[in-house]
């Protein structure tokens, strides 16, 4: 699959527009892989992905700009901040025994705090106007084919990390606690540690995507990392592909990239389309695209049996 | 000091009015409505458009409130049906995601239809002298609306038979049904009531500031925070939490500026949720 993705740029025939779309598709996929760890496997509804990605991006960009450091040196700092924040939210909510709703609200409040901090720290962040990241020294991320491969590298790395996690003891624990947390706890699994680990790793990955994206897009401002721009898109991507599966985020990312391109002509109405999608997907399409081949096969089998 | 305090109380009452609808639906239906702020905007925008169209101001406000209630009725009968069918955590999650989708639907439509417009109710609201302070009559008006709404609501819940049915369902849905209370119909009633309260909050907000179609998200989050800080099942709690947070916000805005004040408000709310998540958890575990 990585090979297919690696060869895809050739299929665009050198069109810069399509290559950009493909890169954005990889961004969605990478976000979804990260969110899959947080929400898909450990059921923590983080509504602050945009804020985490943005926190990482702003830490990296502001450090690079103020201290004249290479972005490659400041990105790890941003990633660390995102991971630490995610782990902190998870730790606090697990310790306080907060349900899905509270995690959602606390993280939603954090999203709003993030947006206001960025607007408030005008001297460092330029407020609404944002910061131009073009001349900070990460030109690899701005040139056309190399940026695509940078995000591909990140996606593959996240998937490898994901696989390693799922094969480790932690992965077994994830499967156990996604069925029933109480039973898992009784079976001797440290549910709190699992959740914090998933949230920490997932948030760090979100931070990594956010930081790379900051240099790719050439300009960052609060609306790049808003709730609709990141959280909603990632939630739809993950639901579209399939929660808690390895291929789900990748399939969902591809599907969402197509949908995003289809609704682009509608302008402001795209938000409406996303809302409708979210509702329909959550009610009628919970298993995602991943389950489609299985269902089709089952249907075919049933058809053949009926025929024979 | 006193003017800031008054300002805080006025803001706080406004916040409580915004939040009480969320408290009602959550307490009764187990659905946390993430589209509540959008309902408020719908009410306010409808009233503003009607006034702009030459309708009598009072009638327009009433129609705005009724419009928000009507929208809530449609939502209750269509969108929320799958959520009501589920139970426990699943219902919470479904409710959360479905209303999030609804909020995007409303936001998307409003932003498309009325892009970048700030609608006001354009009513004459002069300032009056009250005990030596200049107070905007709009502030008095919205505060009176909020207080009146709370009094009516509390009276309804305490004194009438339907209100008692509502309270019994909040305490125990199965028990209430065993006593012959129709939970579905009562729930619809409460959802409509909550929608009308949202509309009222939107109209009241429109009395002293302009309404942007993009303000729904902020309204929703503020309402949620107040409702949760107040313990989400308790109407008195919502009132107290709203007024307290309003006062915190007013003082913080005065001393440290708007952005920082908002951050302080949100942090205060986060900490309260973490330290005292009582009301809710007691109910769901």
Coordinates of C-alpha atoms in Angstrom, one line a residue:
Chain A
X1 CA 0.0 0.0 0.0
X2 CA 2.9 2.3 0.8
X3 CA 4.2 1.5 -2.6
X4 CA 0.9 2.5 -4.3
X5 CA 1.0 5.8 -2.3
X6 CA 4.6 6.3 -3.2
X7 CA 3.9 5.9 -7.0
X8 CA 0.7 8.0 -6.9
X9 CA 2.5 11.4 -7.7
X10 CA 3.5 9.9 -11.1
X11 CA -0.2 9.4 -11.9
X12 CA -0.9 13.1 -11.6
X13 CA 1.2 13.8 -14.7
X14 CA 3.1 16.6 -13.0
X15 CA 0.0 18.6 -12.1
X16 CA 0.8 20.8 -9.1
X17 CA -2.8 21.0 -8.2
X18 CA -3.4 17.3 -8.0
X19 CA -0.2 16.7 -6.1
X20 CA -1.3 19.3 -3.5
X21 CA -4.6 17.5 -3.2
X22 CA -2.8 14.2 -2.7
X23 CA -0.6 15.7 0.0
X24 CA -3.6 17.0 1.8
X25 CA -5.1 13.5 1.6
X26 CA -1.9 12.2 3.4
X27 CA -2.4 14.9 6.0
X28 CA -6.0 13.7 6.7
X29 CA -4.7 10.1 6.8
X30 CA -2.0 10.8 9.3
X31 CA -4.4 12.8 11.6
X32 CA -6.8 10.0 11.4
X33 CA -4.2 7.3 12.4
X34 CA -3.4 9.4 15.4
X35 CA -7.0 10.0 16.4
X36 CA -7.7 6.3 15.9
X37 CA -5.4 5.6 18.8
X38 CA -7.2 8.2 21.0
X39 CA -10.8 7.7 20.1
X40 CA -11.0 4.4 18.1
X41 CA -9.2 2.3 20.6
X42 CA -9.5 3.9 24.0
X43 CA -12.8 5.8 23.5
X44 CA -11.5 9.2 24.6
X45 CA -13.4 11.8 22.6
X46 CA -10.8 14.5 22.2
X47 CA -12.3 17.6 20.7
X48 CA -9.0 19.5 20.6
X49 CA -7.0 17.9 17.8
X50 CA -6.8 21.3 16.0
X51 CA -5.6 22.9 19.2
X52 CA -3.0 20.2 19.8
X53 CA -1.7 20.4 16.2
X54 CA -1.8 24.2 16.4
X55 CA 0.0 24.2 19.8
X56 CA 2.8 22.1 18.3
X57 CA 2.9 24.2 15.1
X58 CA 3.1 27.5 17.0
X59 CA 5.7 26.3 19.4
X60 CA 7.9 25.2 16.5
X61 CA 7.3 28.2 14.3
X62 CA 7.7 30.8 17.1
X63 CA 10.9 29.2 18.5
X64 CA 12.3 29.0 15.0
X65 CA 11.5 32.6 14.2
X66 CA 12.5 34.2 17.6
X67 CA 15.7 32.2 18.2
X68 CA 16.6 31.7 14.5
X69 CA 16.8 28.0 14.9
X70 CA 16.2 25.4 12.2
X71 CA 12.6 24.2 12.1
X72 CA 13.9 20.7 12.2
X73 CA 15.3 21.4 15.7
X74 CA 12.1 23.1 17.0
X75 CA 9.6 20.6 15.6
X76 CA 10.4 18.0 18.3
X77 CA 9.7 20.6 20.9
X78 CA 6.3 21.2 19.4
X79 CA 5.6 17.5 19.2
X80 CA 6.6 17.1 22.8
X81 CA 4.3 19.9 23.9
X82 CA 1.3 18.3 22.0
X83 CA 2.1 14.8 23.4
X84 CA 2.4 16.2 27.0
X85 CA -0.8 18.1 26.7
X86 CA -2.7 15.1 25.4
X87 CA -1.3 12.9 28.1
X88 CA -2.2 15.5 30.7
X89 CA -5.8 15.7 29.6
X90 CA -6.1 12.0 29.5
X91 CA -4.4 11.5 32.9
X92 CA -6.6 14.1 34.6
X93 CA -9.8 12.7 33.1
X94 CA -9.0 9.1 34.0
X95 CA -8.0 10.1 37.5
X96 CA -11.2 12.0 38.0
X97 CA -13.2 9.3 36.4
X98 CA -14.7 11.6 33.8
X99 CA -17.0 10.0 31.2
X100 CA -17.0 10.6 27.4
X101 CA -18.9 13.8 27.8
X102 CA -16.6 15.5 30.3
X103 CA -13.5 14.6 28.3
X104 CA -15.3 16.2 25.3
X105 CA -16.2 19.4 27.1
X106 CA -12.8 19.8 28.9
X107 CA -11.0 19.4 25.5
X108 CA -13.5 21.6 23.8
X109 CA -12.8 24.3 26.4
X110 CA -9.1 23.8 25.7
X111 CA -9.7 24.4 22.0
X112 CA -11.3 27.7 22.8
X113 CA -8.4 28.5 25.2
X114 CA -5.9 27.8 22.5
X115 CA -7.6 30.0 20.0
X116 CA -7.8 32.9 22.5
X117 CA -4.2 32.4 23.6
X118 CA -3.0 32.7 20.0
X119 CA -5.2 35.8 19.5
X120 CA -4.1 37.3 22.9
X121 CA -0.3 36.8 22.4
X122 CA -0.3 39.1 19.4
X123 CA 3.4 40.1 19.8
X124 CA 4.5 36.5 19.3
X125 CA 1.8 35.1 17.0
X126 CA 0.5 38.1 14.9
X127 CA -3.0 37.2 16.0
X128 CA -5.5 36.6 13.2
X129 CA -3.0 37.6 10.5
X130 CA -0.7 34.7 11.3
X131 CA 2.9 34.0 10.6
X132 CA 4.5 33.4 7.2
X133 CA 6.6 30.2 7.6
X134 CA 8.1 30.3 4.1
X135 CA 11.5 31.6 4.9
X136 CA 12.2 29.8 8.1
X137 CA 14.4 27.1 6.5
X138 CA 12.2 24.1 6.0
X139 CA 12.0 24.5 2.2
X140 CA 11.8 20.7 1.7
X141 CA 8.3 20.9 3.0
X142 CA 7.3 23.6 0.5
X143 CA 8.6 22.2 -2.8
X144 CA 6.1 20.1 -4.6
X145 CA 7.2 16.4 -4.7
X146 CA 9.4 16.5 -1.6
X147 CA 6.6 17.7 0.6
X148 CA 4.4 14.8 -0.6
X149 CA 7.1 12.3 0.4
X150 CA 7.7 14.0 3.7
X151 CA 4.1 13.5 4.7
X152 CA 4.2 9.9 3.2
X153 CA 7.2 9.2 5.4
X154 CA 5.3 10.5 8.4
X155 CA 2.2 8.4 7.6
X156 CA 4.2 5.3 7.1
X157 CA 6.1 5.9 10.3
X158 CA 2.8 6.4 12.2
X159 CA 1.4 3.2 10.7
X160 CA 4.5 1.3 11.7
X161 CA 4.3 2.7 15.2
X162 CA 0.6 1.9 15.3
X163 CA 1.3 -1.7 14.2
X164 CA 4.1 -2.1 16.8
X165 CA 1.8 -0.7 19.5
X166 CA -1.1 -3.0 18.6
X167 CA 1.2 -6.1 18.6
X168 CA 2.7 -5.2 22.0
X169 CA 1.1 -6.0 25.3
X170 CA -0.5 -2.5 25.2
X171 CA -2.3 -3.5 22.0
X172 CA -3.8 -6.5 23.7
X173 CA -4.8 -4.3 26.5
X174 CA -6.5 -1.8 24.1
X175 CA -8.6 -4.6 22.6
X176 CA -9.6 -5.8 26.1
X177 CA -10.6 -2.4 27.4
X178 CA -12.5 -1.4 24.2
X179 CA -14.8 -4.3 24.9
X180 CA -15.4 -3.6 28.6
X181 CA -13.2 -1.3 30.7
X182 CA -14.4 -2.8 34.1
X183 CA -13.6 -6.3 33.0
X184 CA -10.3 -5.3 31.7
X185 CA -9.5 -3.6 35.0
X186 CA -10.5 -6.7 36.8
X187 CA -8.3 -8.8 34.6
X188 CA -5.3 -6.9 35.9
X189 CA -4.9 -4.3 33.1
X190 CA -3.9 -0.9 34.2
X191 CA -6.7 0.9 32.2
X192 CA -5.5 4.4 33.3
X193 CA -2.0 3.8 32.0
X194 CA -3.2 2.4 28.7
X195 CA -5.5 5.4 28.1
X196 CA -2.8 7.9 29.0
X197 CA -0.3 6.1 26.8
X198 CA -2.7 6.1 23.8
X199 CA -3.6 9.7 24.3
X200 CA 0.0 10.7 24.7
X201 CA 1.3 8.9 21.6
X202 CA -1.8 9.9 19.6
X203 CA -1.4 13.6 20.5
X204 CA 2.3 13.6 19.8
X205 CA 1.5 12.2 16.3
X206 CA -1.2 14.9 15.9
X207 CA 1.5 17.4 16.9
X208 CA 3.9 16.0 14.3
X209 CA 1.3 16.4 11.5
X210 CA 0.4 19.9 12.7
X211 CA 4.1 21.0 12.8
X212 CA 4.9 19.7 9.3
X213 CA 1.7 21.2 8.0
X214 CA 2.7 24.6 9.3
X215 CA 5.7 24.7 7.0
X216 CA 3.9 23.0 4.1
X217 CA 1.1 25.6 4.0
X218 CA 3.5 28.5 4.1
X219 CA 1.3 30.5 6.5
X220 CA -0.3 29.6 9.9
X221 CA -3.1 31.4 11.7
X222 CA -5.7 30.3 14.2
X223 CA -8.3 29.3 11.6
X224 CA -5.9 26.8 10.0
X225 CA -6.2 24.8 13.3
X226 CA -9.9 25.5 14.1
X227 CA -12.4 22.9 15.2
X228 CA -14.0 22.7 11.8
X229 CA -10.7 22.6 9.8
X230 CA -9.2 19.8 11.8
X231 CA -11.4 18.1 14.4
X232 CA -14.5 17.7 12.3
X233 CA -12.5 16.7 9.2
X234 CA -10.6 14.0 11.2
X235 CA -13.7 12.7 12.9
X236 CA -15.5 12.3 9.5
X237 CA -12.3 10.7 8.0
X238 CA -12.1 8.2 10.8
X239 CA -15.9 7.4 10.8
X240 CA -15.8 7.1 7.0
X241 CA -12.9 4.6 7.1
X242 CA -13.8 2.6 10.2
X243 CA -13.0 3.1 13.9
X244 CA -10.4 1.0 15.5
X245 CA -9.0 -0.6 12.4
X246 CA -5.6 -0.2 10.8
X247 CA -6.7 0.5 7.2
X248 CA -9.7 2.6 8.2
X249 CA -7.8 5.9 8.5
X250 CA -6.1 5.4 5.1
X251 CA -9.3 4.5 3.3
X252 CA -11.2 7.3 5.1
X253 CA -8.5 9.8 4.2
X254 CA -8.8 8.9 0.5
X255 CA -12.6 9.1 0.6
X256 CA -12.6 12.4 2.5
X257 CA -10.1 14.0 0.1
X258 CA -12.5 13.2 -2.7
X259 CA -15.5 14.5 -0.8
X260 CA -13.6 17.7 0.1
X261 CA -12.8 18.3 -3.5
X262 CA -16.5 17.6 -4.5
X263 CA -17.9 20.1 -2.0
X264 CA -15.3 22.8 -2.7
X265 CA -17.6 24.5 -5.3
X266 CA -20.3 25.0 -2.7
X267 CA -18.2 27.5 -0.7
X268 CA -19.7 28.2 2.7
X269 CA -22.2 25.3 2.3
X270 CA -19.4 22.7 2.8
X271 CA -19.8 23.0 6.5
X272 CA -23.5 22.0 6.0
X273 CA -22.4 19.0 4.0
X274 CA -19.9 18.0 6.7
X275 CA -22.7 18.2 9.3
X276 CA -25.0 16.0 7.3
X277 CA -22.2 13.5 6.6
X278 CA -21.3 13.3 10.3
X279 CA -24.9 12.5 11.2
X280 CA -25.4 9.9 8.4
X281 CA -22.1 8.2 9.0
X282 CA -22.6 7.9 12.7
X283 CA -26.1 6.6 12.5
X284 CA -25.9 4.3 9.5
X285 CA -22.3 3.6 8.6
X286 CA -20.6 3.0 11.9
X287 CA -18.2 0.3 10.7
X288 CA -16.9 2.4 7.9
X289 CA -15.5 1.5 4.5
X290 CA -13.3 -1.2 6.0
X291 CA -16.3 -3.4 6.6
X292 CA -17.7 -3.0 3.0
X293 CA -15.8 -5.9 1.4
X294 CA -16.8 -8.2 4.2
X295 CA -20.4 -7.2 4.0
X296 CA -20.4 -7.5 0.2
X297 CA -18.8 -11.0 0.4
X298 CA -21.4 -12.0 3.0
X299 CA -24.2 -10.7 0.7
X300 CA -22.7 -12.6 -2.3
X301 CA -22.5 -15.8 -0.3
X302 CA -26.0 -15.5 0.8
X303 CA -27.1 -14.8 -2.8
X304 CA -25.3 -17.8 -4.1
X305 CA -26.7 -20.0 -1.3
X306 CA -30.2 -18.8 -2.2
X307 CA -29.5 -19.5 -5.9
X308 CA -28.0 -22.9 -5.4
Chain B
X1 CA -16.5 48.2 41.9
X2 CA -20.3 48.2 41.9
X3 CA -20.8 48.9 38.2
X4 CA -18.5 46.0 37.4
X5 CA -20.5 43.8 39.7
X6 CA -23.8 44.8 38.1
X7 CA -22.3 44.2 34.7
X8 CA -21.2 40.8 35.8
X9 CA -24.6 39.9 37.2
X10 CA -26.2 41.0 33.9
X11 CA -23.8 39.0 31.9
X12 CA -24.3 36.1 34.3
X13 CA -28.0 36.1 34.0
X14 CA -27.6 36.0 30.2
X15 CA -25.3 33.1 30.5
X16 CA -27.7 31.2 32.8
X17 CA -30.5 31.7 30.3
X18 CA -28.3 30.3 27.6
X19 CA -27.4 27.3 29.7
X20 CA -30.6 26.3 31.3
X21 CA -31.9 24.7 28.1
X22 CA -28.9 22.5 27.9
X23 CA -29.4 21.5 31.6
X24 CA -33.1 20.6 30.9
X25 CA -32.4 18.3 27.8
X26 CA -29.4 16.7 29.5
X27 CA -31.2 16.0 32.7
X28 CA -34.3 14.6 31.0
X29 CA -33.1 13.1 27.7
X30 CA -29.5 12.3 28.5
X31 CA -28.5 14.2 25.3
X32 CA -25.9 17.0 25.6
X33 CA -27.1 19.4 22.9
X34 CA -24.1 20.8 21.1
X35 CA -26.4 22.8 18.8
X36 CA -27.9 24.8 21.6
X37 CA -26.1 28.0 20.7
X38 CA -27.1 27.6 17.1
X39 CA -30.7 27.4 18.2
X40 CA -30.2 30.6 20.0
X41 CA -28.8 32.2 16.9
X42 CA -31.7 31.0 14.8
X43 CA -34.1 32.6 17.3
X44 CA -32.2 35.9 17.3
X45 CA -31.6 36.0 13.6
X46 CA -35.3 35.2 12.9
X47 CA -36.4 38.0 15.1
X48 CA -33.9 40.5 13.6
X49 CA -35.0 39.6 10.1
X50 CA -38.7 40.0 10.9
X51 CA -38.1 43.4 12.4
X52 CA -36.1 44.3 9.3
X53 CA -39.1 43.1 7.3
X54 CA -41.4 45.6 9.1
X55 CA -43.0 43.3 11.7
X56 CA -43.9 44.8 15.1
X57 CA -40.8 44.4 17.4
X58 CA -42.6 42.4 20.2
X59 CA -44.3 40.1 17.7
X60 CA -41.0 39.5 15.9
X61 CA -39.3 38.5 19.2
X62 CA -42.1 36.2 20.1
X63 CA -42.0 34.7 16.6
X64 CA -38.2 34.2 16.9
X65 CA -38.6 32.3 20.2
X66 CA -41.4 30.2 18.7
X67 CA -39.3 29.5 15.6
X68 CA -36.5 28.2 17.7
X69 CA -39.0 26.0 19.6
X70 CA -40.4 24.7 16.3
X71 CA -36.9 23.8 15.0
X72 CA -36.3 22.0 18.3
X73 CA -39.5 20.0 17.8
X74 CA -38.4 18.9 14.3
X75 CA -35.0 17.9 15.7
X76 CA -36.5 15.9 18.5
X77 CA -38.8 14.0 16.2
X78 CA -36.2 13.2 13.5
X79 CA -32.5 13.6 14.4
X80 CA -32.6 12.5 18.1
X81 CA -34.7 9.4 17.5
X82 CA -31.6 7.1 17.1
X83 CA -30.1 8.6 20.3
X84 CA -33.3 8.0 22.3
X85 CA -33.2 4.3 21.2
X86 CA -29.8 3.8 22.7
X87 CA -28.9 3.8 26.4
X88 CA -26.2 4.8 28.8
X89 CA -22.8 5.8 27.3
X90 CA -24.0 5.0 23.8
X91 CA -26.8 7.5 24.1
X92 CA -24.4 10.1 25.4
X93 CA -22.0 9.6 22.5
X94 CA -24.8 9.4 19.8
X95 CA -26.4 12.6 21.2
X96 CA -23.1 14.4 21.2
X97 CA -22.1 13.5 17.7
X98 CA -25.6 14.0 16.2
X99 CA -26.0 17.4 17.7
X100 CA -22.5 18.3 16.6
X101 CA -23.6 17.4 13.1
X102 CA -26.7 19.5 13.6
X103 CA -24.7 22.5 14.8
X104 CA -22.6 22.3 11.6
X105 CA -25.7 22.0 9.5
X106 CA -27.2 25.2 11.0
X107 CA -23.8 27.1 11.0
X108 CA -23.2 26.1 7.4
X109 CA -26.6 27.2 6.3
X110 CA -26.6 30.5 8.2
X111 CA -23.1 31.4 7.0
X112 CA -24.1 30.7 3.5
X113 CA -27.3 32.6 3.6
X114 CA -26.1 35.6 5.6
X115 CA -22.3 35.8 5.2
X116 CA -20.5 38.3 7.4
X117 CA -23.5 40.1 8.5
X118 CA -24.1 41.4 12.0
X119 CA -27.8 41.6 12.7
X120 CA -29.2 43.7 15.5
X121 CA -32.7 44.0 16.7
X122 CA -32.5 47.8 16.2
X123 CA -34.7 48.7 19.1
X124 CA -34.3 52.0 20.9
X125 CA -32.5 51.2 24.1
X126 CA -31.6 54.4 26.0
X127 CA -29.5 54.4 29.1
X128 CA -31.3 55.2 32.4
X129 CA -30.1 56.4 35.7
X130 CA -30.4 53.9 38.5
X131 CA -29.2 54.8 42.0
X132 CA -26.5 57.1 40.6
X133 CA -25.2 54.7 37.9
X134 CA -25.9 54.9 34.2
X135 CA -27.4 51.5 33.3
X136 CA -28.4 50.6 29.8
X137 CA -32.1 49.8 29.7
X138 CA -31.2 46.8 27.4
X139 CA -29.3 45.3 30.4
X140 CA -32.2 45.7 32.7
X141 CA -34.5 44.3 30.0
X142 CA -32.4 41.2 29.4
X143 CA -32.0 40.6 33.1
X144 CA -35.7 40.9 33.7
X145 CA -36.3 38.5 30.8
X146 CA -33.9 36.0 32.4
X147 CA -35.2 36.3 35.9
X148 CA -38.8 36.0 34.6
X149 CA -37.9 32.9 32.5
X150 CA -36.3 31.3 35.6
X151 CA -39.3 32.0 37.8
X152 CA -41.7 30.6 35.3
X153 CA -39.6 27.6 34.7
X154 CA -39.2 26.9 38.4
X155 CA -42.9 27.4 39.0
X156 CA -43.7 25.1 36.2
X157 CA -41.4 22.3 37.6
X158 CA -42.5 22.8 41.2
X159 CA -46.2 23.4 41.0
X160 CA -47.7 21.8 37.9
X161 CA -48.4 18.1 37.4
X162 CA -46.4 18.0 34.1
X163 CA -43.5 19.7 35.9
X164 CA -43.6 17.0 38.6
X165 CA -43.6 14.4 35.9
X166 CA -40.5 16.0 34.4
X167 CA -38.7 16.0 37.7
X168 CA -39.7 12.3 38.3
X169 CA -38.2 11.4 34.9
X170 CA -35.0 13.2 35.7
X171 CA -34.7 11.2 38.9
X172 CA -35.5 7.8 37.4
X173 CA -36.8 7.3 33.9
X174 CA -37.9 3.6 34.3
X175 CA -39.6 4.4 37.6
X176 CA -41.5 7.3 36.1
X177 CA -42.7 5.1 33.2
X178 CA -43.9 2.5 35.7
X179 CA -46.0 5.2 37.3
X180 CA -47.7 5.8 34.0
X181 CA -45.8 8.8 32.8
X182 CA -45.3 9.0 29.1
X183 CA -41.5 9.7 28.9
X184 CA -41.4 10.3 25.2
X185 CA -44.1 13.0 25.1
X186 CA -42.6 14.7 28.2
X187 CA -39.2 14.6 26.6
X188 CA -40.5 16.3 23.4
X189 CA -42.2 18.9 25.5
X190 CA -38.9 19.6 27.3
X191 CA -36.9 19.7 24.1
X192 CA -39.3 22.3 22.6
X193 CA -39.2 24.3 25.9
X194 CA -35.4 24.2 25.8
X195 CA -35.4 25.3 22.2
X196 CA -37.6 28.2 23.1
X197 CA -35.4 29.2 26.0
X198 CA -32.4 29.1 23.6
X199 CA -34.4 31.4 21.2
X200 CA -35.2 33.7 24.1
X201 CA -31.5 33.9 25.0
X202 CA -30.7 34.7 21.4
X203 CA -33.3 37.4 21.3
X204 CA -32.1 38.8 24.6
X205 CA -28.5 38.9 23.4
X206 CA -29.7 40.7 20.3
X207 CA -31.1 43.4 22.4
X208 CA -27.8 44.8 23.5
X209 CA -25.3 43.5 21.0
X210 CA -25.2 42.5 17.4
X211 CA -25.6 38.9 16.4
X212 CA -23.2 37.3 14.0
X213 CA -24.2 34.0 12.3
X214 CA -20.8 32.6 13.4
X215 CA -21.4 33.2 17.1
X216 CA -23.3 29.9 17.5
X217 CA -20.2 27.9 18.4
X218 CA -19.2 30.3 21.1
X219 CA -22.7 30.4 22.5
X220 CA -22.8 26.6 22.6
X221 CA -19.5 26.3 24.4
X222 CA -20.3 29.0 26.9
X223 CA -23.7 27.4 27.6
X224 CA -22.2 24.0 28.0
X225 CA -19.6 25.3 30.4
X226 CA -22.1 27.0 32.6
X227 CA -24.4 24.0 32.5
X228 CA -21.6 21.6 33.5
X229 CA -20.2 23.9 36.1
X230 CA -23.7 24.1 37.6
X231 CA -23.9 20.4 37.9
X232 CA -25.9 19.9 34.6
X233 CA -29.0 18.4 36.2
X234 CA -29.8 21.2 38.6
X235 CA -31.6 24.3 37.4
X236 CA -30.7 26.3 40.5
X237 CA -27.1 25.2 39.9
X238 CA -27.2 26.6 36.4
X239 CA -28.4 29.9 37.6
X240 CA -25.8 30.2 40.3
X241 CA -23.0 29.0 38.0
X242 CA -24.0 31.5 35.3
X243 CA -24.1 34.5 37.6
X244 CA -20.7 33.5 39.3
X245 CA -19.0 33.0 35.9
X246 CA -20.5 36.3 34.7
X247 CA -19.0 38.1 37.7
X248 CA -15.6 36.4 37.2
X249 CA -15.7 37.4 33.6
X250 CA -16.7 41.0 34.2
X251 CA -13.9 41.6 36.8
X252 CA -11.3 39.8 34.7
X253 CA -12.2 41.8 31.6
X254 CA -11.9 45.0 33.7
X255 CA -8.5 44.2 35.1
X256 CA -6.7 42.1 32.5
X257 CA -8.4 42.6 29.2
X258 CA -10.8 40.6 27.1
X259 CA -8.7 37.7 25.8
X260 CA -7.1 36.9 29.1
X261 CA -10.5 37.2 30.8
X262 CA -12.0 34.7 28.5
X263 CA -9.1 32.3 29.1
X264 CA -9.5 32.8 32.9
X265 CA -13.2 32.0 32.5
X266 CA -12.5 28.8 30.6
X267 CA -9.8 27.7 33.0
X268 CA -12.1 28.4 36.0
X269 CA -14.7 26.2 34.3
X270 CA -12.2 23.4 33.5
X271 CA -11.0 23.3 37.1
X272 CA -14.5 23.3 38.4
X273 CA -15.4 20.4 36.2
X274 CA -12.3 18.5 37.3
X275 CA -12.7 19.2 41.0
X276 CA -16.5 18.9 41.3
X277 CA -18.0 16.8 38.5
X278 CA -20.8 15.7 40.9
X279 CA -24.3 16.3 39.6
X280 CA -23.7 14.3 36.5
X281 CA -21.6 11.4 37.6
X282 CA -23.9 10.6 40.4
X283 CA -26.6 10.2 37.8
X284 CA -24.8 8.1 35.2
X285 CA -22.9 5.6 37.4

